[in-house]
Amino acid sequence: MKSDEPFEFVTASYLIRIEGGEAENLAGLEQGIEKCSDASMFYHTFQSLGRHHFLNEGFSNDFAQWVLGSCNRPALAERLASLDIRDYVSLGELRTDLTRILGEYCGANPREATQAAFEKFYFCETLEEEVALGKARTLKEFRDGLETLPHASLQFHFLTSRLRLHLRTNDFSHWLDEALGLKRLARSVERIDIYTNTLDGVRERILELIERETGR
Amino acid sequence: MTTASVPSPAARQPRVNKLDDYASLLGAGEIAELRALAARLEGRSIQMVNSTSVGGGVAEMLIRIVPLVEELNLPIRWDVITGGDDFFAITKAFHNALHGGGYDLPEESFQTFLGYSEQNRSRLRFDCDFTVIHDPQPAALVESKGASGGLWIWRCHIDVSQPHRRVWEFLAPYVARYDAAIFSSPAFARQLPIPQILFYPSIDPLSEKNRELEPEAVKEVLENYGIDGERPILLQVSRFDRLKDPVGVVRAYQLVKRYYDCQLVLAGGSASDDPEGEAVLAEVREVAGKDPDIHILDLPPWSALEVNALQRASTIIIQKSLREGFGLTVTEGLWKKKPVVASAVGGIPLQVIHKQTGLLSHSVEGTAYQIRLLLSNPAIAQKLGEQGHEHVREQFLITSNVRRYLTLFLHFLQKR
């Protein structure tokens, strides 16, 4: 099966820009999230999950980790961590939910909201450079490309694709469905849980699914 | 308590590694990605400028980065500024003052500094597309910016978050003329009118201090120092400095020792030319008493292999600093898949994600508790060590730094 629309493997190399904002307590974190840039939201959520992909339990985003590690508020950290970034196709929606959770907590616990954290939270943001790595027109070419794809590229196609596509899917599933008509394979790939898998685990799982598809 | 010294071997020259040597550690895809990034910069030239070609962290890093960039087919030149003893006395004073210390030199010292900078501007060529100036010593070379139309970047390797006011007021106008500044932690940066980028420090996994060692080599080092390889070893590698809290480490060990038959190794730099270091060492010896399981090692600067072996032999690596820069000894421990118990200060929390890549502590008692937790739960210790290794692989290796430089150059090129 060959597609007229090739899959274009891209890698995204990221720079971290120090934004200058910082938070010393939970109230400061809430205010910081309200006013930080979209690039900063991206860095501390989508990109954070990608940076820590090798942790397949208990890590979701930088905000939750700071609330746990520097503010020692496990219940709040758990609520912030429970937001699944794959449910979001815009950073604005994610920002709204994060500030809502923090606002509720700070409103109910005013003393804790202003208690100094062990370490400050520093807002940073992502600067992204995309570089083309190659193209695939068939499932076999796609499989071969996937096999040696760097982590940054896996993250780009599997995780952050939602913000580009504005769809609740990833680049791989989108292409498998739209270009090759492999709906079931596309659905199975989309159902892989990045929160309980490493990026290498995601890669292996997709390769297994392709093997199963081609062996069928 | 035992005290030992390393015999004085000849200084070991770093081996020049090839990009493909890193593929087995990182995967071929990661190296291919570096090549793809570099291809976008084809024909562009790079200049690195610092103040010394040997010794010190910056030179060590450039010795390794420059050949890797050359292998990516990008012309790169490394220039070193020169100056008299008076110049380096001033830059040493700058260094301490920027770290928050005092500044006792006369006002004329600033003119002397600029005089040497002028000499170096006359001597060096600035004709590259990207010029990266490392640290404050060559910072005023930026007066040559504009001659070639290239981009100028200031790479600050030190913590300038609380600098001496007069020294910073002198340097800040020069820093502001760069196109961007790079810092090692958001906490080390200052408010500046130019973009500030975060580059983590890095280690070379193929260097003498970090490469894989044969078990026999590790065993030999333990035997040399009289350390028992059969019982748990707690290790802190740090110079004998109050900010590294070696006395606190001994006290934490003593709390652990009530429950576990373990040993403590404090491996530090030579303190013979440092009066405060001598005093700290004396305090450590006093607190250690006559405990034969406390090993205090006075290691010379060429002990990379010995440090590597000690880290690989240890059960738990400790970094109980009261203040810290980035803490590359933590990075080294994590790379060797060791569970790390460290203070939540400086750059350590960037590396030790609590309960994920290690354990953070805030006191002697907390440090002792985390050590006991790991000694009684080897499976937790192993998992933390493995996840710590992955964290370093993703963020803190020299290849990540090459990638960051390439991305930075690409980014600014696109913006033009």
XYZ file of C-alpha atoms in Angstrom:
632
model
C 0.000 0.000 0.000
C 1.494 3.343 -1.061
C 0.222 6.795 -0.193
C 0.309 9.899 -2.373
C 0.633 11.853 0.849
C 3.957 10.864 2.399
C 4.542 10.905 6.126
C 7.182 13.495 6.849
C 9.369 12.644 9.813
C 10.363 15.813 11.607
C 12.401 16.364 14.712
C 11.986 19.334 16.955
C 15.009 20.572 18.802
C 14.150 22.747 21.746
C 15.853 25.628 23.461
C 14.803 26.728 26.906
C 14.383 30.449 27.334
C 14.425 31.824 30.879
C 11.293 33.901 31.016
C 12.149 35.845 34.165
C 8.966 35.123 36.132
C 9.145 33.146 39.354
C 6.859 31.916 42.124
C 7.732 31.630 45.796
C 4.475 30.037 46.940
C 1.253 28.511 45.624
C -0.479 31.868 45.187
C 2.488 33.052 43.145
C 2.294 29.932 41.009
C -1.363 30.588 40.261
C -0.616 34.183 39.242
C 2.369 33.076 37.195
C 0.359 30.513 35.251
C -2.320 33.115 34.563
C 0.094 35.499 32.901
C 2.888 33.339 31.456
C 3.241 32.938 27.695
C 1.820 30.002 25.734
C 5.425 28.949 25.064
C 5.897 28.762 28.817
C 2.731 26.717 29.308
C 3.992 24.390 26.597
C 7.400 24.042 28.241
C 6.050 23.200 31.687
C 3.374 20.759 30.488
C 3.665 19.130 27.045
C 7.411 19.441 26.849
C 7.916 18.495 30.471
C 6.132 15.207 29.913
C 8.369 14.557 26.910
C 11.533 15.486 28.824
C 10.616 13.066 31.588
C 9.232 10.319 29.379
C 11.456 7.742 31.075
C 9.418 8.159 34.261
C 6.421 5.978 33.640
C 4.629 6.750 36.863
C 4.020 9.778 39.012
C 5.257 12.557 36.750
C 2.954 14.699 34.686
C 4.018 18.322 34.547
C 6.456 20.751 36.191
C 3.746 22.502 38.201
C 2.595 19.301 39.899
C 6.175 18.242 40.574
C 7.021 21.590 42.195
C 3.885 21.524 44.337
C 4.910 18.069 45.550
C 8.666 18.526 45.883
C 8.986 22.147 46.985
C 5.621 22.857 48.644
C 4.967 19.383 50.074
C 1.273 19.417 49.080
C 0.672 15.907 47.723
C -3.113 16.178 47.374
C -2.894 19.345 45.282
C 0.012 17.892 43.303
C -2.090 14.854 42.517
C -4.927 17.003 41.183
C -2.568 19.022 38.989
C -0.863 15.860 37.768
C -4.145 14.209 36.921
C -4.803 16.591 34.047
C -4.150 14.524 30.935
C -2.541 16.860 28.422
C -3.753 14.635 25.617
C -7.241 15.932 26.327
C -6.171 19.413 25.298
C -5.889 20.827 21.822
C -5.137 24.335 23.027
C -2.866 25.656 25.737
C -5.521 28.167 26.777
C -7.857 25.386 27.942
C -5.055 23.761 29.902
C -4.132 27.078 31.512
C -7.746 27.605 32.552
C -7.951 24.206 34.250
C -4.619 24.582 36.040
C -5.485 28.017 37.436
C -8.957 26.788 38.441
C -7.474 23.941 40.510
C -4.871 26.215 42.086
C -7.448 28.961 42.706
C -9.790 26.544 44.472
C -6.995 25.248 46.671
C -5.612 28.695 47.548
C -9.131 29.967 48.292
C -9.795 27.097 50.686
C -6.292 27.159 52.241
C -5.183 30.809 52.416
C -2.353 30.189 54.890
C -0.808 27.424 52.815
C -1.197 29.535 49.681
C 1.325 32.072 50.935
C 3.684 29.698 52.729
C 7.183 29.935 51.232
C 8.288 26.941 49.148
C 11.654 25.237 49.743
C 12.777 26.339 46.263
C 11.350 28.951 43.898
C 9.562 27.993 40.706
C 11.148 29.592 37.649
C 9.042 30.099 34.556
C 10.784 29.174 31.329
C 9.558 28.824 27.786
C 10.311 26.724 24.744
C 11.882 27.906 21.515
C 11.474 25.239 18.863
C 13.420 24.485 15.703
C 12.001 21.863 13.381
C 14.263 19.789 11.143
C 13.067 17.362 8.483
C 14.441 13.833 8.840
C 12.911 11.982 5.890
C 9.702 10.720 4.300
C 7.724 7.478 4.221
C 5.136 6.529 1.601
C 4.438 2.958 2.644
C 3.792 1.234 5.950
C 7.154 -0.506 5.637
C 8.988 2.781 5.086
C 7.063 4.239 8.004
C 8.055 1.306 10.199
C 11.728 1.608 9.196
C 11.727 5.325 9.932
C 10.033 4.833 13.279
C 12.588 2.267 14.374
C 15.461 4.776 14.608
C 13.492 7.927 15.295
C 15.082 10.094 18.016
C 13.101 10.788 21.183
C 12.521 14.422 20.287
C 10.883 13.371 17.044
C 8.679 10.792 18.770
C 7.596 13.469 21.197
C 6.914 15.877 18.343
C 4.725 13.440 16.409
C 3.055 11.573 19.252
C 2.551 14.173 21.940
C 2.648 17.758 20.786
C 0.854 17.043 17.524
C -2.458 17.905 19.158
C -1.538 21.550 19.378
C -0.712 21.653 15.660
C -3.582 19.517 14.389
C -6.135 20.817 16.907
C -7.405 17.233 16.911
C -7.396 14.681 19.714
C -4.975 12.463 17.857
C -1.321 12.162 16.982
C 0.543 12.582 13.679
C 1.107 8.840 13.276
C -2.560 7.905 13.720
C -3.660 10.819 11.566
C -1.496 9.646 8.655
C -2.236 5.939 9.075
C -5.952 6.740 8.927
C -6.071 9.551 6.354
C -3.302 8.440 3.975
C -3.331 4.638 4.277
C -6.902 4.076 5.439
C -5.726 1.901 8.340
C -8.374 3.021 10.797
C -8.013 0.202 13.298
C -4.230 0.560 13.467
C -4.604 4.327 13.808
C -7.018 3.872 16.717
C -4.749 1.369 18.473
C -1.764 3.711 18.182
C -3.785 6.589 19.624
C -4.786 4.453 22.594
C -1.178 3.924 23.777
C -0.852 5.572 27.193
C 2.163 7.879 27.276
C 1.743 8.409 31.030
C 2.502 4.772 31.775
C 4.961 4.203 28.917
C 8.350 5.625 28.068
C 8.877 7.025 24.554
C 10.871 3.887 23.755
C 7.947 1.876 25.075
C 5.580 3.810 22.799
C 7.860 3.123 19.835
C 8.007 -0.603 20.604
C 4.235 -0.774 21.010
C 3.639 0.932 17.640
C 6.125 -1.414 15.974
C 4.274 -4.383 17.496
C 0.956 -3.045 16.243
C 2.395 -2.635 12.743
C 3.768 -6.195 12.831
C 0.334 -7.427 13.808
C -1.266 -5.380 11.014
C 1.114 -6.583 8.326
C 0.957 -10.180 9.537
C -2.801 -10.174 9.359
C 39.231 6.528 60.329
C 41.731 6.123 57.504
C 43.377 8.832 55.436
C 45.048 8.135 52.116
C 46.563 10.001 49.208
C 46.760 9.139 45.529
C 50.290 8.631 44.212
C 51.168 11.350 41.712
C 50.627 9.987 38.189
C 51.316 11.978 35.041
C 48.370 14.074 33.912
C 46.137 11.998 31.637
C 45.368 13.461 28.237
C 41.691 13.237 27.310
C 41.051 10.879 24.443
C 39.304 12.508 21.485
C 36.034 10.687 20.921
C 34.128 10.446 17.659
C 30.419 11.112 17.304
C 29.752 7.502 16.447
C 31.391 6.457 19.722
C 28.350 7.984 21.432
C 25.841 6.081 19.295
C 26.010 2.973 21.462
C 24.991 5.047 24.479
C 22.419 7.303 22.831
C 21.135 5.439 19.797
C 21.993 6.025 16.150
C 18.878 8.182 15.706
C 20.114 10.771 18.170
C 23.427 11.108 16.306
C 21.606 11.302 12.954
C 19.531 14.103 14.437
C 22.671 16.057 15.330
C 23.883 15.650 11.758
C 20.515 16.853 10.397
C 20.641 19.940 12.612
C 24.229 20.668 11.557
C 23.338 20.286 7.875
C 20.991 23.251 8.237
C 23.986 25.322 9.336
C 26.222 24.294 6.443
C 28.825 26.923 5.611
C 28.409 28.766 8.899
C 31.425 29.258 11.117
C 31.712 29.250 14.903
C 34.191 30.803 17.283
C 34.575 29.920 20.957
C 36.567 32.256 23.200
C 37.598 31.669 26.807
C 40.473 32.463 29.139
C 42.409 29.211 29.372
C 43.168 26.205 27.211
C 43.890 23.803 30.081
C 42.336 23.250 33.475
C 38.944 24.381 34.620
C 35.505 23.218 33.601
C 35.119 25.453 30.543
C 38.350 24.300 28.900
C 37.498 20.680 29.710
C 34.138 21.138 28.009
C 35.576 22.910 24.932
C 38.285 20.259 24.511
C 35.456 17.774 23.976
C 32.863 19.889 22.145
C 35.128 21.407 19.480
C 36.095 18.066 17.829
C 32.459 16.939 17.806
C 31.366 20.132 16.035
C 34.240 19.766 13.563
C 33.038 16.242 12.829
C 29.658 17.728 11.956
C 31.444 19.641 9.173
C 31.047 23.020 10.786
C 34.187 25.179 10.896
C 34.877 25.984 14.541
C 37.772 27.931 16.035
C 38.713 28.058 19.712
C 40.589 31.177 20.791
C 42.056 31.863 24.213
C 42.609 35.374 25.539
C 45.921 36.321 27.103
C 46.865 38.669 29.903
C 49.401 39.348 32.611
C 49.215 38.224 36.209
C 47.503 41.511 37.061
C 44.726 40.732 34.556
C 44.081 37.292 35.994
C 44.181 38.624 39.554
C 41.431 41.028 38.524
C 39.354 38.376 36.764
C 39.720 36.093 39.809
C 38.440 38.951 41.964
C 35.585 39.482 39.474
C 34.717 35.806 39.725
C 34.472 35.919 43.515
C 32.573 39.204 43.474
C 30.050 37.930 40.934
C 29.452 34.955 43.231
C 28.386 37.408 45.908
C 31.749 38.039 47.556
C 33.442 41.402 48.170
C 35.656 43.381 45.769
C 38.749 45.018 47.272
C 40.691 46.033 44.162
C 41.069 49.726 43.298
C 38.878 51.470 40.738
C 41.798 51.451 38.244
C 41.449 47.663 38.035
C 38.513 48.163 35.667
C 40.730 50.162 33.291
C 43.446 47.501 33.510
C 40.822 44.886 32.620
C 39.710 46.925 29.599
C 43.320 47.505 28.538
C 43.918 43.760 28.274
C 40.598 43.344 26.527
C 41.724 45.915 23.950
C 44.981 44.008 23.414
C 43.054 40.788 22.843
C 40.675 42.527 20.435
C 43.697 43.593 18.360
C 45.212 40.136 18.450
C 42.146 37.980 17.716
C 40.041 37.743 14.558
C 36.260 38.027 14.859
C 35.032 36.917 11.457
C 32.718 34.022 12.298
C 28.959 33.750 11.972
C 28.630 32.856 15.648
C 30.926 33.997 18.423
C 30.463 32.454 21.846
C 32.290 34.217 24.663
C 32.674 32.170 27.833
C 32.466 33.797 31.261
C 33.363 37.336 32.387
C 37.088 37.363 31.544
C 36.615 37.960 27.786
C 33.182 39.621 28.095
C 34.353 43.062 26.900
C 35.503 41.605 23.576
C 31.927 42.312 22.513
C 33.200 45.760 21.535
C 34.352 44.027 18.354
C 30.817 42.955 17.553
C 29.575 44.363 14.311
C 32.806 43.990 12.367
C 31.676 40.725 10.787
C 27.926 40.988 11.267
C 27.967 37.742 13.226
C 25.881 36.837 16.249
C 27.468 37.183 19.653
C 26.495 35.036 22.595
C 27.710 35.291 26.201
C 27.923 31.914 27.954
C 27.978 32.552 31.678
C 29.035 29.442 33.598
C 28.783 31.026 37.035
C 25.968 32.055 39.346
C 25.467 35.820 38.952
C 22.137 36.012 40.748
C 23.584 37.997 43.670
C 26.666 39.768 42.319
C 28.758 42.490 43.905
C 26.978 45.631 42.751
C 29.983 47.618 41.465
C 31.425 44.709 39.482
C 28.079 43.902 37.907
C 27.454 47.565 37.064
C 30.758 47.536 35.230
C 30.070 44.320 33.287
C 26.343 44.705 32.608
C 26.658 47.231 29.726
C 28.947 44.795 27.911
C 26.633 41.848 28.537
C 23.693 43.864 27.210
C 25.436 44.233 23.843
C 25.340 40.518 23.142
C 22.540 38.958 21.118
C 21.804 36.447 23.880
C 23.153 35.136 27.166
C 23.289 31.520 28.313
C 23.005 30.491 31.971
C 23.233 27.097 33.702
C 20.103 27.507 35.816
C 17.186 29.959 35.865
C 18.241 30.705 39.444
C 21.674 31.906 38.271
C 20.363 34.461 35.767
C 19.746 38.203 36.021
C 17.227 40.548 34.477
C 18.787 41.550 31.167
C 17.516 43.297 28.037
C 18.636 40.351 25.867
C 17.184 36.818 25.582
C 18.424 34.462 28.269
C 18.773 30.816 27.373
C 19.175 27.830 29.686
C 21.949 25.339 28.943
C 22.574 22.703 31.574
C 26.190 21.805 32.306
C 27.089 18.397 31.008
C 29.379 15.429 31.478
C 31.145 13.335 28.881
C 30.086 9.702 29.291
C 33.268 8.558 27.558
C 35.676 10.557 29.704
C 38.031 8.998 32.242
C 35.688 10.003 35.042
C 32.558 8.506 33.525
C 33.452 5.688 31.152
C 32.628 2.083 32.021
C 35.290 0.370 34.114
C 36.235 -3.250 34.437
C 35.300 -4.694 37.855
C 39.000 -5.404 38.450
C 39.848 -1.716 38.084
C 37.186 -0.786 40.628
C 38.391 -3.486 43.004
C 41.966 -2.286 42.740
C 41.028 1.263 43.725
C 39.057 -0.017 46.736
C 41.998 -2.127 47.815
C 44.371 0.830 47.457
C 42.292 2.774 49.958
C 41.463 -0.117 52.277
C 37.752 0.038 51.537
C 35.700 -3.139 51.950
C 33.824 -3.880 48.725
C 31.546 -6.380 50.502
C 29.795 -3.896 52.794
C 27.656 -0.884 51.774
C 29.625 2.226 50.833
C 28.240 5.750 51.235
C 30.210 8.273 49.191
C 30.420 12.033 48.944
C 32.873 13.463 46.403
C 33.556 17.115 47.197
C 36.340 19.392 48.242
C 36.563 20.027 52.005
C 34.473 23.158 52.077
C 31.846 24.113 54.672
C 29.292 24.654 51.902
C 29.599 20.945 51.034
C 28.849 20.130 54.694
C 31.215 17.164 55.132
C 30.635 17.319 58.891
C 26.895 16.947 58.247
C 27.632 13.922 56.073
C 29.603 12.274 58.901
C 26.748 12.967 61.332
C 24.193 11.498 58.923
C 26.415 8.422 58.497
C 26.653 8.055 62.287
C 22.845 7.998 62.508
C 22.685 5.371 59.758
C 25.486 3.315 61.346
C 23.254 2.590 64.369
C 21.179 0.349 62.089
C 23.436 -0.643 59.179
C 27.001 -1.930 59.015
C 28.188 0.508 56.355
C 31.222 2.606 55.452
C 31.572 6.284 54.604
C 33.992 7.609 52.003
C 34.627 11.348 51.805
C 36.700 11.947 48.688
C 37.842 15.524 48.428
C 40.372 17.717 46.698
C 43.695 18.567 48.220
C 43.339 21.069 51.021
C 47.031 21.846 51.496
C 46.890 25.297 49.862
C 43.532 26.262 51.319
C 43.576 27.371 54.976
C 39.809 27.042 55.305
C 39.927 23.607 53.707
C 42.507 22.531 56.293
C 40.245 23.756 59.077
C 37.225 21.936 57.650
C 39.247 18.773 57.233
C 40.332 19.008 60.882
C 36.683 19.372 61.959
C 35.715 16.363 59.861
C 38.489 14.278 61.420
C 37.426 15.295 64.893
C 33.769 14.371 64.282
C 34.834 11.121 62.609
C 36.878 10.121 65.666
C 38.572 6.750 65.378
C 35.857 5.029 63.319
C 37.775 2.701 60.944
C 34.827 2.706 58.538
C 35.191 6.399 57.725
C 37.644 6.882 54.854
C 38.800 10.435 54.211
C 40.615 10.602 50.880
C 42.691 13.595 49.868
C 42.620 13.246 46.084
C 44.722 15.348 43.682
C 43.073 16.882 40.564
C 44.232 14.045 38.282
C 42.169 11.418 40.121
C 39.374 11.068 37.565
C 39.815 7.310 37.306
C 39.830 6.896 41.088
C 36.679 9.026 41.445
C 35.020 6.971 38.710
C 35.889 3.735 40.510
C 34.724 5.009 43.899
C 31.410 6.164 42.416
C 30.904 2.819 40.689
C 31.741 0.915 43.882
C 29.434 2.963 46.101
C 26.018 1.846 47.281
C 24.637 5.367 47.705
C 26.016 8.709 46.571
C 25.491 11.685 48.856
C 25.694 15.398 48.063
C 24.717 17.150 51.251
C 25.652 20.674 50.135
C 24.372 23.753 51.921
C 24.849 25.753 48.709
C 25.645 24.348 45.305
C 26.289 25.462 41.751
C 24.976 22.793 39.467
C 26.525 19.816 41.225
C 28.214 17.780 38.505
C 29.186 15.116 41.061
C 25.456 14.405 41.292
C 25.279 14.099 37.499
C 28.214 11.679 37.567
C 26.554 9.537 40.232
C 23.237 9.445 38.388
C 24.978 8.490 35.158
C 26.478 5.488 36.965
C 22.951 4.380 37.934
C 23.564 5.051 41.602
C 20.823 6.126 44.003
C 21.585 9.694 45.088
C 20.594 11.411 48.325
C 21.182 15.138 47.967
C 20.195 18.504 49.387
C 17.534 20.470 47.549
C 19.830 23.414 46.757
C 21.236 25.108 43.623
C 21.067 22.967 40.511
C 20.509 19.710 42.400
C 16.669 19.653 42.144
C 17.033 19.987 38.348
C 18.789 16.623 38.460
C 17.305 14.879 41.446
C 13.565 14.741 40.968
C 12.421 13.639 44.403
C 11.366 9.985 44.489
C 11.896 9.704 40.736
C 15.604 10.097 40.024
C 16.859 10.257 43.607
C 15.913 11.514 47.039
C 16.138 15.094 48.273
C 16.743 16.040 51.889
C 16.886 19.218 53.934
C 18.708 18.196 57.133
C 21.202 15.751 58.664
C 18.354 13.651 60.046
C 16.518 13.715 56.709
C 19.650 12.649 54.867
C 20.143 9.769 57.313
C 16.522 8.700 56.932
C 16.698 8.658 53.119
C 19.927 6.635 53.243
C 18.314 4.092 55.582
C 15.286 3.915 53.305
C 17.517 3.035 50.357
C 19.678 0.559 52.279
C 16.618 -1.379 53.362
C 14.915 -1.177 49.946
C 17.440 -2.127 47.252
C 14.696 -2.365 44.630
C 13.770 1.300 45.180
C 17.454 2.226 45.076
C 17.898 0.376 41.811
C 14.883 1.998 40.185
C 15.974 5.503 41.232
C 19.432 4.785 39.857
C 18.105 3.591 36.525
C 15.747 6.537 36.151
C 18.521 8.917 37.171
C 20.706 7.462 34.431
C 17.977 8.093 31.846
C 17.516 11.656 33.082
C 21.218 12.342 32.539
C 21.106 10.642 29.145
C 18.308 12.971 28.035
C 19.555 16.234 29.497
C 23.064 16.350 30.866
C 25.437 14.733 28.373
C 27.883 16.590 26.191
C 25.938 15.621 23.067
C 22.895 17.462 24.461
C 25.065 20.528 24.734
C 26.190 20.227 21.114
C 22.544 19.954 20.131
C 21.647 23.046 22.175
C 24.386 25.092 20.511
C 23.249 24.015 17.050
C 19.623 24.810 17.905
C 20.584 28.194 19.294
C 22.519 29.100 16.158
C 19.645 27.937 13.948
C 17.131 29.881 15.986
C 18.997 33.147 15.689
C 19.719 32.570 12.041
C 15.980 32.181 11.365
C 15.231 35.342 13.283
C 17.507 37.440 11.083
